[in-house]
């Protein structure tokens, strides 16, 4: 009989490594959605995991680790974005980023990244992380109805941008498809 160990049955360093290996990609994607370039994203990811290492004793429940990391990553990114030097940089100037996405993906990403922060976060968690509105409400400590409203308003804003022609070449049909909850 194979005994499965939880993340919390091992020493601190091994636990940290297991959490890092399990959630680094999720944290990276969220940070990139805020930071828009690789260097700042890596800084935000590093800061997020440093904070987790310091707070590991307080994050006892296994099912809360991912939520804690994503909320913390969002907060770290918001703090970084407050710096004046960060506001003057554009992810489009980063040649490394340009080569990774086709034209459609870049345009859609630009539209999503230009949403107000409250909508951008909800859209990211819903479409990129696969969270449903109940999970997002718990993560963000907001009523589920607020999350649904944010999703609805974000879709309306994206649709408006597409209809105004602010995203040339985007396949408009795919934006309106909704994911089943």
CSV table of N, CA and C in Angstrom, one decimal:
chain,number,residue,atom,x,y,z
A,1,UNK,N,0.8,-1.2,0.0
A,1,UNK,CA,0.0,0.0,0.0
A,1,UNK,C,0.9,1.2,0.0
A,2,UNK,N,0.6,2.1,-0.9
A,2,UNK,CA,1.4,3.3,-1.1
A,2,UNK,C,0.8,4.4,-0.2
A,3,UNK,N,1.6,5.0,0.7
A,3,UNK,CA,1.2,6.1,1.5
A,3,UNK,C,1.5,7.4,0.8
A,4,UNK,N,0.5,8.3,0.6
A,4,UNK,CA,0.8,9.6,0.0
A,4,UNK,C,1.0,10.6,1.1
A,5,UNK,N,2.1,11.4,0.9
A,5,UNK,CA,2.4,12.4,1.9
A,5,UNK,C,1.9,13.7,1.4
A,6,UNK,N,1.4,14.5,2.4
A,6,UNK,CA,0.9,15.9,2.0
A,6,UNK,C,2.2,16.8,2.0
A,7,UNK,N,1.9,18.0,1.5
A,7,UNK,CA,3.0,19.0,1.5
A,7,UNK,C,3.6,19.3,2.9
A,8,UNK,N,2.8,19.0,3.9
A,8,UNK,CA,3.2,19.5,5.2
A,8,UNK,C,3.8,18.4,6.1
A,9,UNK,N,4.1,17.2,5.5
A,9,UNK,CA,4.7,16.1,6.2
A,9,UNK,C,6.3,16.2,6.1
A,10,UNK,N,6.8,17.1,5.3
A,10,UNK,CA,8.2,17.2,5.1
A,10,UNK,C,8.8,18.5,5.7
A,11,UNK,N,10.1,18.5,5.8
A,11,UNK,CA,10.7,19.7,6.4
A,11,UNK,C,10.4,21.0,5.6
A,12,UNK,N,10.8,22.1,6.1
A,12,UNK,CA,10.4,23.4,5.5
A,12,UNK,C,11.0,23.6,4.1
A,13,UNK,N,12.3,23.3,3.9
A,13,UNK,CA,12.9,23.5,2.6
A,13,UNK,C,12.2,22.5,1.6
A,14,UNK,N,12.0,21.3,1.9
A,14,UNK,CA,11.4,20.4,1.0
A,14,UNK,C,9.9,20.8,0.7
A,15,UNK,N,9.2,21.2,1.7
A,15,UNK,CA,7.9,21.7,1.5
A,15,UNK,C,7.9,22.9,0.6
A,16,UNK,N,8.8,23.9,0.8
A,16,UNK,CA,8.9,25.0,0.0
A,16,UNK,C,9.1,24.6,-1.5
A,17,UNK,N,10.1,23.7,-1.7
A,17,UNK,CA,10.4,23.3,-3.0
A,17,UNK,C,9.2,22.6,-3.7
A,18,UNK,N,8.5,21.8,-3.0
A,18,UNK,CA,7.3,21.2,-3.5
A,18,UNK,C,6.2,22.2,-3.9
A,19,UNK,N,6.0,23.2,-3.1
A,19,UNK,CA,5.0,24.2,-3.4
A,19,UNK,C,5.5,25.0,-4.6
A,20,UNK,N,6.8,25.4,-4.6
A,20,UNK,CA,7.4,26.1,-5.8
A,20,UNK,C,7.2,25.3,-7.1
A,21,UNK,N,7.6,24.1,-7.1
A,21,UNK,CA,7.4,23.2,-8.3
A,21,UNK,C,6.0,23.1,-8.7
A,22,UNK,N,5.1,23.1,-7.8
A,22,UNK,CA,3.7,22.9,-8.1
A,22,UNK,C,3.0,24.1,-8.6
A,23,UNK,N,3.4,25.3,-8.1
A,23,UNK,CA,2.6,26.5,-8.4
A,23,UNK,C,3.4,27.6,-9.1
A,24,UNK,N,4.7,27.4,-9.4
A,24,UNK,CA,5.5,28.5,-10.0
A,24,UNK,C,4.9,29.0,-11.3
A,25,UNK,N,4.5,28.0,-12.2
A,25,UNK,CA,3.9,28.4,-13.5
A,25,UNK,C,2.6,29.3,-13.3
A,26,UNK,N,1.8,28.9,-12.4
A,26,UNK,CA,0.5,29.7,-12.2
A,26,UNK,C,0.9,31.1,-11.7
A,27,UNK,N,1.8,31.2,-10.8
A,27,UNK,CA,2.2,32.5,-10.2
A,27,UNK,C,2.9,33.3,-11.3
A,28,UNK,N,3.7,32.7,-12.2
A,28,UNK,CA,4.4,33.4,-13.3
A,28,UNK,C,3.3,33.9,-14.2
A,29,UNK,N,2.3,33.1,-14.6
A,29,UNK,CA,1.3,33.6,-15.6
A,29,UNK,C,0.6,34.8,-15.0
A,30,UNK,N,0.2,34.7,-13.7
A,30,UNK,CA,-0.5,35.9,-13.1
A,30,UNK,C,0.4,37.1,-13.1
A,31,UNK,N,1.6,36.9,-12.7
A,31,UNK,CA,2.5,38.1,-12.6
A,31,UNK,C,2.8,38.7,-14.0
A,32,UNK,N,2.9,37.8,-15.0
A,32,UNK,CA,3.1,38.3,-16.4
A,32,UNK,C,1.9,39.1,-16.9
A,33,UNK,N,0.7,38.7,-16.4
A,33,UNK,CA,-0.5,39.4,-16.9
A,33,UNK,C,-0.5,40.9,-16.3
A,34,UNK,N,0.2,41.1,-15.2
A,34,UNK,CA,0.3,42.4,-14.6
A,34,UNK,C,1.5,43.1,-15.2
A,35,UNK,N,2.7,42.5,-15.2
A,35,UNK,CA,3.9,43.1,-15.4
A,35,UNK,C,4.3,43.3,-16.9
A,36,UNK,N,3.8,42.5,-17.7
A,36,UNK,CA,3.9,42.6,-19.2
A,36,UNK,C,5.3,42.4,-19.7
A,37,UNK,N,6.3,42.0,-18.9
A,37,UNK,CA,7.6,41.7,-19.4
A,37,UNK,C,8.3,40.7,-18.5
A,38,UNK,N,9.3,40.0,-19.1
A,38,UNK,CA,9.9,38.9,-18.4
A,38,UNK,C,10.7,39.3,-17.1
A,39,UNK,N,11.5,40.3,-17.2
A,39,UNK,CA,12.3,40.7,-16.0
A,39,UNK,C,11.4,41.1,-14.8
A,40,UNK,N,10.5,42.0,-15.0
A,40,UNK,CA,9.6,42.4,-13.9
A,40,UNK,C,8.8,41.2,-13.4
A,41,UNK,N,8.4,40.3,-14.3
A,41,UNK,CA,7.6,39.2,-13.9
A,41,UNK,C,8.4,38.3,-13.0
A,42,UNK,N,9.7,38.0,-13.4
A,42,UNK,CA,10.5,37.2,-12.6
A,42,UNK,C,10.8,37.8,-11.2
A,43,UNK,N,10.9,39.1,-11.1
A,43,UNK,CA,11.1,39.8,-9.8
A,43,UNK,C,9.9,39.6,-9.0
A,44,UNK,N,8.7,39.7,-9.6
A,44,UNK,CA,7.4,39.6,-8.8
A,44,UNK,C,7.3,38.1,-8.3
A,45,UNK,N,7.6,37.2,-9.2
A,45,UNK,CA,7.5,35.8,-8.8
A,45,UNK,C,8.5,35.5,-7.6
A,46,UNK,N,9.7,36.0,-7.7
A,46,UNK,CA,10.7,35.8,-6.6
A,46,UNK,C,10.2,36.4,-5.3
A,47,UNK,N,9.6,37.6,-5.4
A,47,UNK,CA,9.1,38.3,-4.2
A,47,UNK,C,8.0,37.5,-3.6
A,48,UNK,N,7.1,37.0,-4.5
A,48,UNK,CA,5.9,36.2,-4.0
A,48,UNK,C,6.4,35.0,-3.2
A,49,UNK,N,7.4,34.2,-3.8
A,49,UNK,CA,7.8,33.0,-3.1
A,49,UNK,C,8.7,33.3,-1.9
A,50,UNK,N,9.3,34.4,-1.9
A,50,UNK,CA,10.1,34.8,-0.6
A,50,UNK,C,9.0,35.1,0.5
A,51,UNK,N,8.0,35.8,0.1
A,51,UNK,CA,6.9,36.0,1.1
A,51,UNK,C,6.3,34.7,1.6
A,52,UNK,N,6.1,33.8,0.7
A,52,UNK,CA,5.5,32.5,1.0
A,52,UNK,C,6.5,31.8,2.0
A,53,UNK,N,7.7,31.8,1.7
A,53,UNK,CA,8.7,31.1,2.6
A,53,UNK,C,8.6,31.7,4.0
A,54,UNK,N,8.5,33.0,4.1
A,54,UNK,CA,8.4,33.6,5.4
A,54,UNK,C,7.1,33.3,6.1
A,55,UNK,N,6.0,33.0,5.3
A,55,UNK,CA,4.7,32.8,5.9
A,55,UNK,C,4.2,31.4,5.9
A,56,UNK,N,5.1,30.5,5.6
A,56,UNK,CA,4.7,29.1,5.4
A,56,UNK,C,4.1,28.5,6.7
A,57,UNK,N,4.5,28.9,7.8
A,57,UNK,CA,4.0,28.4,9.1
A,57,UNK,C,2.5,28.8,9.3
A,58,UNK,N,2.1,30.0,8.7
A,58,UNK,CA,0.7,30.5,8.8
A,58,UNK,C,-0.2,29.9,7.7
A,59,UNK,N,0.4,29.4,6.6
A,59,UNK,CA,-0.4,28.8,5.6
A,59,UNK,C,-0.4,27.3,5.8
A,60,UNK,N,-1.3,26.9,6.7
A,60,UNK,CA,-1.3,25.5,7.1
A,60,UNK,C,-2.1,24.5,6.2
A,61,UNK,N,-3.2,25.0,5.6
A,61,UNK,CA,-4.1,24.2,4.8
A,61,UNK,C,-3.6,24.0,3.4
A,62,UNK,N,-3.5,22.8,3.0
A,62,UNK,CA,-3.0,22.6,1.6
A,62,UNK,C,-3.8,23.2,0.5
A,63,UNK,N,-5.1,23.2,0.7
A,63,UNK,CA,-6.0,23.8,-0.3
A,63,UNK,C,-6.0,25.3,-0.4
A,64,UNK,N,-5.3,25.9,0.6
A,64,UNK,CA,-5.2,27.4,0.6
A,64,UNK,C,-3.9,27.9,0.0
A,65,UNK,N,-3.0,27.0,-0.3
A,65,UNK,CA,-1.7,27.5,-0.8
A,65,UNK,C,-1.8,28.2,-2.1
A,66,UNK,N,-2.5,27.6,-3.1
A,66,UNK,CA,-2.5,28.3,-4.4
A,66,UNK,C,-3.2,29.6,-4.3
A,67,UNK,N,-4.3,29.7,-3.6
A,67,UNK,CA,-5.0,30.9,-3.4
A,67,UNK,C,-4.2,32.0,-2.7
A,68,UNK,N,-3.5,31.6,-1.7
A,68,UNK,CA,-2.6,32.5,-1.0
A,68,UNK,C,-1.5,33.0,-1.9
A,69,UNK,N,-0.9,32.1,-2.7
A,69,UNK,CA,0.1,32.6,-3.7
A,69,UNK,C,-0.4,33.5,-4.7
A,70,UNK,N,-1.6,33.2,-5.3
A,70,UNK,CA,-2.1,34.1,-6.3
A,70,UNK,C,-2.5,35.5,-5.8
A,71,UNK,N,-3.1,35.5,-4.6
A,71,UNK,CA,-3.5,36.8,-4.1
A,71,UNK,C,-2.3,37.6,-3.7
A,72,UNK,N,-1.3,36.9,-3.1
A,72,UNK,CA,0.0,37.6,-2.8
A,72,UNK,C,0.7,38.1,-4.1
A,73,UNK,N,0.7,37.3,-5.1
A,73,UNK,CA,1.4,37.7,-6.3
A,73,UNK,C,0.7,38.9,-6.9
A,74,UNK,N,-0.6,38.9,-6.9
A,74,UNK,CA,-1.4,40.1,-7.4
A,74,UNK,C,-1.0,41.3,-6.6
A,75,UNK,N,-0.9,41.2,-5.3
A,75,UNK,CA,-0.5,42.3,-4.4
A,75,UNK,C,0.9,42.8,-4.7
A,76,UNK,N,1.8,41.9,-4.8
A,76,UNK,CA,3.2,42.2,-5.1
A,76,UNK,C,3.3,43.0,-6.5
A,77,UNK,N,2.6,42.5,-7.5
A,77,UNK,CA,2.6,43.2,-8.8
A,77,UNK,C,2.0,44.6,-8.7
A,78,UNK,N,0.9,44.7,-7.9
A,78,UNK,CA,0.3,46.1,-7.8
A,78,UNK,C,1.3,47.0,-7.1
A,79,UNK,N,2.0,46.5,-6.1
A,79,UNK,CA,3.0,47.3,-5.4
A,79,UNK,C,4.2,47.7,-6.4
A,80,UNK,N,4.6,46.8,-7.2
A,80,UNK,CA,5.7,47.1,-8.1
A,80,UNK,C,5.2,48.1,-9.1
A,81,UNK,N,4.0,48.0,-9.6
A,81,UNK,CA,3.5,48.9,-10.6
A,81,UNK,C,3.3,50.3,-10.1
A,82,UNK,N,3.3,50.5,-8.8
A,82,UNK,CA,3.2,51.9,-8.2
A,82,UNK,C,4.5,52.7,-8.4
A,83,UNK,N,5.6,52.0,-8.7
A,83,UNK,CA,6.8,52.8,-8.9
A,83,UNK,C,6.8,53.6,-10.2
A,84,UNK,N,7.3,54.8,-10.1
A,84,UNK,CA,7.2,55.7,-11.3
A,84,UNK,C,8.0,55.1,-12.5
A,85,UNK,N,9.1,54.5,-12.2
A,85,UNK,CA,10.0,54.0,-13.3
A,85,UNK,C,9.3,52.9,-14.1
A,86,UNK,N,8.4,52.1,-13.4
A,86,UNK,CA,7.8,51.0,-14.1
A,86,UNK,C,6.7,51.5,-15.0
A,87,UNK,N,6.1,52.6,-14.8
A,87,UNK,CA,5.0,53.1,-15.6
A,87,UNK,C,5.5,53.5,-17.0
A,88,UNK,N,6.7,53.8,-17.1
A,88,UNK,CA,7.2,54.3,-18.4
A,88,UNK,C,7.7,53.3,-19.4
A,89,UNK,N,7.6,52.0,-18.9
A,89,UNK,CA,8.1,50.9,-19.8
A,89,UNK,C,6.9,50.2,-20.4
A,90,UNK,N,7.1,49.7,-21.6
A,90,UNK,CA,6.0,49.0,-22.3
A,90,UNK,C,6.5,47.6,-22.7
A,91,UNK,N,5.6,46.6,-22.5
A,91,UNK,CA,6.0,45.2,-22.8
A,91,UNK,C,6.2,45.0,-24.2
A,92,UNK,N,5.6,45.9,-25.1
A,92,UNK,CA,5.8,45.8,-26.5
A,92,UNK,C,7.2,46.0,-26.9
A,93,UNK,N,7.9,46.8,-26.2
A,93,UNK,CA,9.3,47.1,-26.5
A,93,UNK,C,10.2,45.9,-26.2
A,94,UNK,N,9.8,45.0,-25.5
A,94,UNK,CA,10.5,43.8,-25.1
A,94,UNK,C,10.5,42.8,-26.3
A,95,UNK,N,11.6,42.7,-27.0
A,95,UNK,CA,11.7,41.9,-28.2
A,95,UNK,C,11.5,40.4,-27.9
A,96,UNK,N,11.9,40.0,-26.7
A,96,UNK,CA,11.7,38.6,-26.3
A,96,UNK,C,10.3,38.2,-26.2
A,97,UNK,N,9.5,39.1,-25.7
A,97,UNK,CA,8.0,38.9,-25.6
A,97,UNK,C,7.4,38.8,-26.9
A,98,UNK,N,7.8,39.7,-27.8
A,98,UNK,CA,7.1,39.7,-29.2
A,98,UNK,C,7.2,38.4,-29.9
A,99,UNK,N,8.3,37.7,-29.8
A,99,UNK,CA,8.5,36.5,-30.5
A,99,UNK,C,7.7,35.3,-30.0
A,100,UNK,N,7.1,35.4,-28.8
A,100,UNK,CA,6.4,34.3,-28.2
A,100,UNK,C,5.0,34.2,-28.6
A,101,UNK,N,4.4,35.2,-29.1
A,101,UNK,CA,3.0,35.2,-29.4
A,101,UNK,C,2.7,35.6,-30.8
A,102,UNK,N,1.6,35.0,-31.3
A,102,UNK,CA,1.2,35.4,-32.7
A,102,UNK,C,0.4,36.7,-32.5
A,103,UNK,N,0.0,37.3,-33.7
A,103,UNK,CA,-0.6,38.6,-33.7
A,103,UNK,C,-1.9,38.6,-32.9
A,104,UNK,N,-2.7,37.6,-33.0
A,104,UNK,CA,-4.0,37.5,-32.3
A,104,UNK,C,-3.8,37.4,-30.8
A,105,UNK,N,-2.8,36.6,-30.4
A,105,UNK,CA,-2.6,36.5,-28.9
A,105,UNK,C,-2.1,37.8,-28.3
A,106,UNK,N,-1.3,38.5,-29.1
A,106,UNK,CA,-0.7,39.8,-28.6
A,106,UNK,C,-1.9,40.8,-28.5
A,107,UNK,N,-2.7,40.9,-29.5
A,107,UNK,CA,-3.8,41.8,-29.4
A,107,UNK,C,-4.8,41.5,-28.3
A,108,UNK,N,-5.1,40.2,-28.2
A,108,UNK,CA,-6.1,39.9,-27.1
A,108,UNK,C,-5.5,40.2,-25.7
A,109,UNK,N,-4.2,39.8,-25.6
A,109,UNK,CA,-3.5,40.1,-24.3
A,109,UNK,C,-3.5,41.6,-24.0
A,110,UNK,N,-3.2,42.4,-25.0
A,110,UNK,CA,-3.2,43.8,-24.8
A,110,UNK,C,-4.6,44.3,-24.3
A,111,UNK,N,-5.6,43.8,-24.9
A,111,UNK,CA,-7.0,44.2,-24.5
A,111,UNK,C,-7.3,43.8,-23.1
A,112,UNK,N,-6.9,42.6,-22.7
A,112,UNK,CA,-7.1,42.1,-21.4
A,112,UNK,C,-6.3,42.9,-20.4
A,113,UNK,N,-5.0,43.2,-20.7
A,113,UNK,CA,-4.1,43.9,-19.8
A,113,UNK,C,-4.5,45.4,-19.7
A,114,UNK,N,-5.3,45.9,-20.6
A,114,UNK,CA,-5.7,47.3,-20.5
A,114,UNK,C,-7.0,47.4,-19.7
A,115,UNK,N,-7.6,46.3,-19.3
A,115,UNK,CA,-8.8,46.4,-18.4
A,115,UNK,C,-8.4,46.9,-17.1
A,116,UNK,N,-9.4,47.5,-16.4
A,116,UNK,CA,-9.1,48.0,-15.0
A,116,UNK,C,-8.7,46.7,-14.2
A,117,UNK,N,-7.8,47.0,-13.2
A,117,UNK,CA,-7.2,45.9,-12.4
A,117,UNK,C,-8.3,44.9,-11.8
A,118,UNK,N,-9.4,45.4,-11.3
A,118,UNK,CA,-10.4,44.5,-10.7
A,118,UNK,C,-10.9,43.5,-11.7
A,119,UNK,N,-11.1,44.0,-13.0
A,119,UNK,CA,-11.6,43.1,-14.0
A,119,UNK,C,-10.5,42.2,-14.6
A,120,UNK,N,-9.3,42.7,-14.7
A,120,UNK,CA,-8.2,42.0,-15.2
A,120,UNK,C,-7.9,40.8,-14.4
A,121,UNK,N,-7.9,41.0,-13.0
A,121,UNK,CA,-7.7,39.9,-12.1
A,121,UNK,C,-8.7,38.8,-12.2
A,122,UNK,N,-10.0,39.2,-12.3
A,122,UNK,CA,-11.1,38.2,-12.4
A,122,UNK,C,-11.0,37.5,-13.7
A,123,UNK,N,-10.8,38.2,-14.8
A,123,UNK,CA,-10.7,37.5,-16.1
A,123,UNK,C,-9.5,36.5,-16.1
A,124,UNK,N,-8.4,36.9,-15.5
A,124,UNK,CA,-7.3,36.0,-15.5
A,124,UNK,C,-7.6,34.7,-14.7
A,125,UNK,N,-8.2,34.9,-13.5
A,125,UNK,CA,-8.5,33.7,-12.7
A,125,UNK,C,-9.5,32.8,-13.4
A,126,UNK,N,-10.5,33.4,-14.0
A,126,UNK,CA,-11.6,32.7,-14.7
A,126,UNK,C,-11.1,32.0,-15.9
A,127,UNK,N,-10.5,32.7,-16.8
A,127,UNK,CA,-10.2,32.1,-18.1
A,127,UNK,C,-8.8,31.4,-18.2
A,128,UNK,N,-7.8,31.9,-17.5
A,128,UNK,CA,-6.5,31.4,-17.5
A,128,UNK,C,-6.2,30.3,-16.5
A,129,UNK,N,-6.8,30.5,-15.3
A,129,UNK,CA,-6.6,29.6,-14.2
A,129,UNK,C,-7.7,28.6,-14.1
A,130,UNK,N,-8.8,28.8,-14.7
A,130,UNK,CA,-9.9,27.9,-14.7
A,130,UNK,C,-10.8,27.9,-13.4
A,131,UNK,N,-10.6,29.0,-12.7
A,131,UNK,CA,-11.4,29.1,-11.4
A,131,UNK,C,-12.9,29.5,-11.8
A,132,UNK,N,-13.8,29.0,-11.0
A,132,UNK,CA,-15.2,29.4,-11.2
A,132,UNK,C,-15.5,30.6,-10.4
A,133,UNK,N,-16.6,31.2,-10.5
A,133,UNK,CA,-16.9,32.5,-9.8
A,133,UNK,C,-17.0,32.3,-8.3
A,134,UNK,N,-17.3,31.1,-7.8
A,134,UNK,CA,-17.4,30.8,-6.4
A,134,UNK,C,-15.9,30.8,-5.8
A,135,UNK,N,-15.0,30.2,-6.5
A,135,UNK,CA,-13.6,30.1,-6.1
A,135,UNK,C,-13.0,31.5,-6.1
A,136,UNK,N,-13.3,32.3,-7.2
A,136,UNK,CA,-12.7,33.6,-7.3
A,136,UNK,C,-13.2,34.5,-6.2
A,137,UNK,N,-14.5,34.4,-5.9
A,137,UNK,CA,-15.1,35.2,-4.8
A,137,UNK,C,-14.4,34.9,-3.4
A,138,UNK,N,-14.1,33.6,-3.2
A,138,UNK,CA,-13.4,33.2,-2.0
A,138,UNK,C,-11.9,33.8,-2.0
A,139,UNK,N,-11.3,33.7,-3.1
A,139,UNK,CA,-9.9,34.2,-3.2
A,139,UNK,C,-9.8,35.7,-3.0
A,140,UNK,N,-10.7,36.4,-3.6
A,140,UNK,CA,-10.7,37.9,-3.6
A,140,UNK,C,-11.5,38.4,-2.4
A,141,UNK,N,-12.2,37.6,-1.7
A,141,UNK,CA,-13.0,38.0,-0.5
A,141,UNK,C,-14.0,39.0,-1.0
A,142,UNK,N,-14.8,38.6,-2.0
A,142,UNK,CA,-15.8,39.5,-2.5
A,142,UNK,C,-17.1,38.6,-2.8
A,143,UNK,N,-18.2,39.2,-2.8
A,143,UNK,CA,-19.4,38.4,-3.1
A,143,UNK,C,-19.4,37.8,-4.5
A,144,UNK,N,-19.9,36.6,-4.6
A,144,UNK,CA,-20.0,35.9,-5.9
A,144,UNK,C,-20.7,36.8,-7.0
A,145,UNK,N,-21.7,37.5,-6.6
A,145,UNK,CA,-22.4,38.4,-7.5
A,145,UNK,C,-21.5,39.5,-8.0
A,146,UNK,N,-20.6,40.0,-7.2
A,146,UNK,CA,-19.7,41.0,-7.7
A,146,UNK,C,-18.7,40.4,-8.7
A,147,UNK,N,-18.3,39.2,-8.5
A,147,UNK,CA,-17.4,38.5,-9.4
A,147,UNK,C,-18.1,38.4,-10.8
A,148,UNK,N,-19.3,37.9,-10.7
A,148,UNK,CA,-20.1,37.7,-12.0
A,148,UNK,C,-20.3,39.1,-12.7
A,149,UNK,N,-20.5,40.1,-11.9
A,149,UNK,CA,-20.7,41.4,-12.5
A,149,UNK,C,-19.4,41.9,-13.2
A,150,UNK,N,-18.2,41.7,-12.5
A,150,UNK,CA,-16.9,42.0,-13.0
A,150,UNK,C,-16.7,41.3,-14.3
A,151,UNK,N,-17.0,40.0,-14.4
A,151,UNK,CA,-16.8,39.2,-15.6
A,151,UNK,C,-17.7,39.8,-16.7
A,152,UNK,N,-18.9,40.1,-16.4
A,152,UNK,CA,-19.8,40.6,-17.4
A,152,UNK,C,-19.4,42.0,-17.9
A,153,UNK,N,-18.9,42.8,-17.0
A,153,UNK,CA,-18.5,44.2,-17.4
A,153,UNK,C,-17.2,44.1,-18.2
A,154,UNK,N,-16.3,43.1,-17.8
A,154,UNK,CA,-15.0,43.0,-18.6
A,154,UNK,C,-15.3,42.5,-20.0
A,155,UNK,N,-16.2,41.5,-20.2
A,155,UNK,CA,-16.6,41.1,-21.5
A,155,UNK,C,-17.2,42.2,-22.3
A,156,UNK,N,-18.0,43.0,-21.7
A,156,UNK,CA,-18.6,44.2,-22.4
A,156,UNK,C,-17.5,45.1,-22.8
A,157,UNK,N,-16.6,45.4,-22.0
A,157,UNK,CA,-15.5,46.3,-22.4
A,157,UNK,C,-14.6,45.7,-23.5
A,158,UNK,N,-14.3,44.4,-23.4
A,158,UNK,CA,-13.6,43.8,-24.5
A,158,UNK,C,-14.3,43.8,-25.8
A,159,UNK,N,-15.6,43.5,-25.7
A,159,UNK,CA,-16.5,43.6,-26.9
A,159,UNK,C,-16.5,45.0,-27.5
A,160,UNK,N,-16.6,46.0,-26.7
A,160,UNK,CA,-16.6,47.4,-27.2
A,160,UNK,C,-15.3,47.7,-27.9
A,161,UNK,N,-14.2,47.3,-27.3
A,161,UNK,CA,-12.9,47.6,-27.9
A,161,UNK,C,-12.8,46.9,-29.2
A,162,UNK,N,-13.3,45.7,-29.3
A,162,UNK,CA,-13.2,44.9,-30.6
A,162,UNK,C,-14.1,45.6,-31.6
A,163,UNK,N,-15.3,46.0,-31.2
A,163,UNK,CA,-16.2,46.6,-32.2
A,163,UNK,C,-15.7,48.0,-32.7
A,164,UNK,N,-15.0,48.7,-31.8
A,164,UNK,CA,-14.4,50.0,-32.2
A,164,UNK,C,-13.2,49.8,-33.1
A,165,UNK,N,-12.8,48.6,-33.3
A,165,UNK,CA,-11.6,48.4,-34.2
A,165,UNK,C,-10.3,48.6,-33.6
A,166,UNK,N,-10.2,48.6,-32.3
A,166,UNK,CA,-9.0,48.9,-31.6
A,166,UNK,C,-8.1,47.7,-31.5
A,167,UNK,N,-8.6,46.6,-32.1
A,167,UNK,CA,-7.7,45.4,-32.1
A,167,UNK,C,-7.8,44.8,-33.5
A,168,UNK,N,-7.1,45.4,-34.4
A,168,UNK,CA,-7.1,45.0,-35.8
A,168,UNK,C,-6.6,43.5,-36.0
A,169,UNK,N,-7.4,42.8,-36.7
A,169,UNK,CA,-6.9,41.4,-37.0
A,169,UNK,C,-7.3,40.4,-36.0
A,170,UNK,N,-8.0,40.8,-35.0
A,170,UNK,CA,-8.5,39.8,-34.0
A,170,UNK,C,-9.7,39.1,-34.5
A,171,UNK,N,-9.7,37.8,-34.3
A,171,UNK,CA,-10.9,37.0,-34.7
A,171,UNK,C,-12.0,37.2,-33.6
A,172,UNK,N,-12.9,38.1,-34.0
A,172,UNK,CA,-13.9,38.6,-33.0
A,172,UNK,C,-14.8,37.5,-32.4
A,173,UNK,N,-15.0,36.5,-33.2
A,173,UNK,CA,-15.9,35.4,-32.7
A,173,UNK,C,-15.5,34.7,-31.5
A,174,UNK,N,-14.2,34.5,-31.4
A,174,UNK,CA,-13.7,33.7,-30.2
A,174,UNK,C,-13.8,34.5,-28.9
A,175,UNK,N,-13.9,35.8,-28.9
A,175,UNK,CA,-13.9,36.5,-27.7
A,175,UNK,C,-15.3,36.3,-27.0
A,176,UNK,N,-16.3,36.1,-27.8
A,176,UNK,CA,-17.6,36.0,-27.2
A,176,UNK,C,-18.0,34.6,-26.6
A,177,UNK,N,-17.1,33.6,-26.9
A,177,UNK,CA,-17.4,32.3,-26.4
A,177,UNK,C,-17.2,32.3,-24.9
A,178,UNK,N,-18.1,31.7,-24.2
A,178,UNK,CA,-17.9,31.7,-22.7
A,178,UNK,C,-17.6,30.3,-22.3
A,179,UNK,N,-16.9,30.2,-21.2
A,179,UNK,CA,-16.6,28.9,-20.6
A,179,UNK,C,-17.7,28.5,-19.7
A,180,UNK,N,-18.0,27.2,-19.7
A,180,UNK,CA,-19.1,26.7,-18.8
A,180,UNK,C,-18.5,26.6,-17.4
A,181,UNK,N,-19.4,26.9,-16.5
A,181,UNK,CA,-19.0,26.8,-15.0
A,181,UNK,C,-19.4,25.4,-14.5
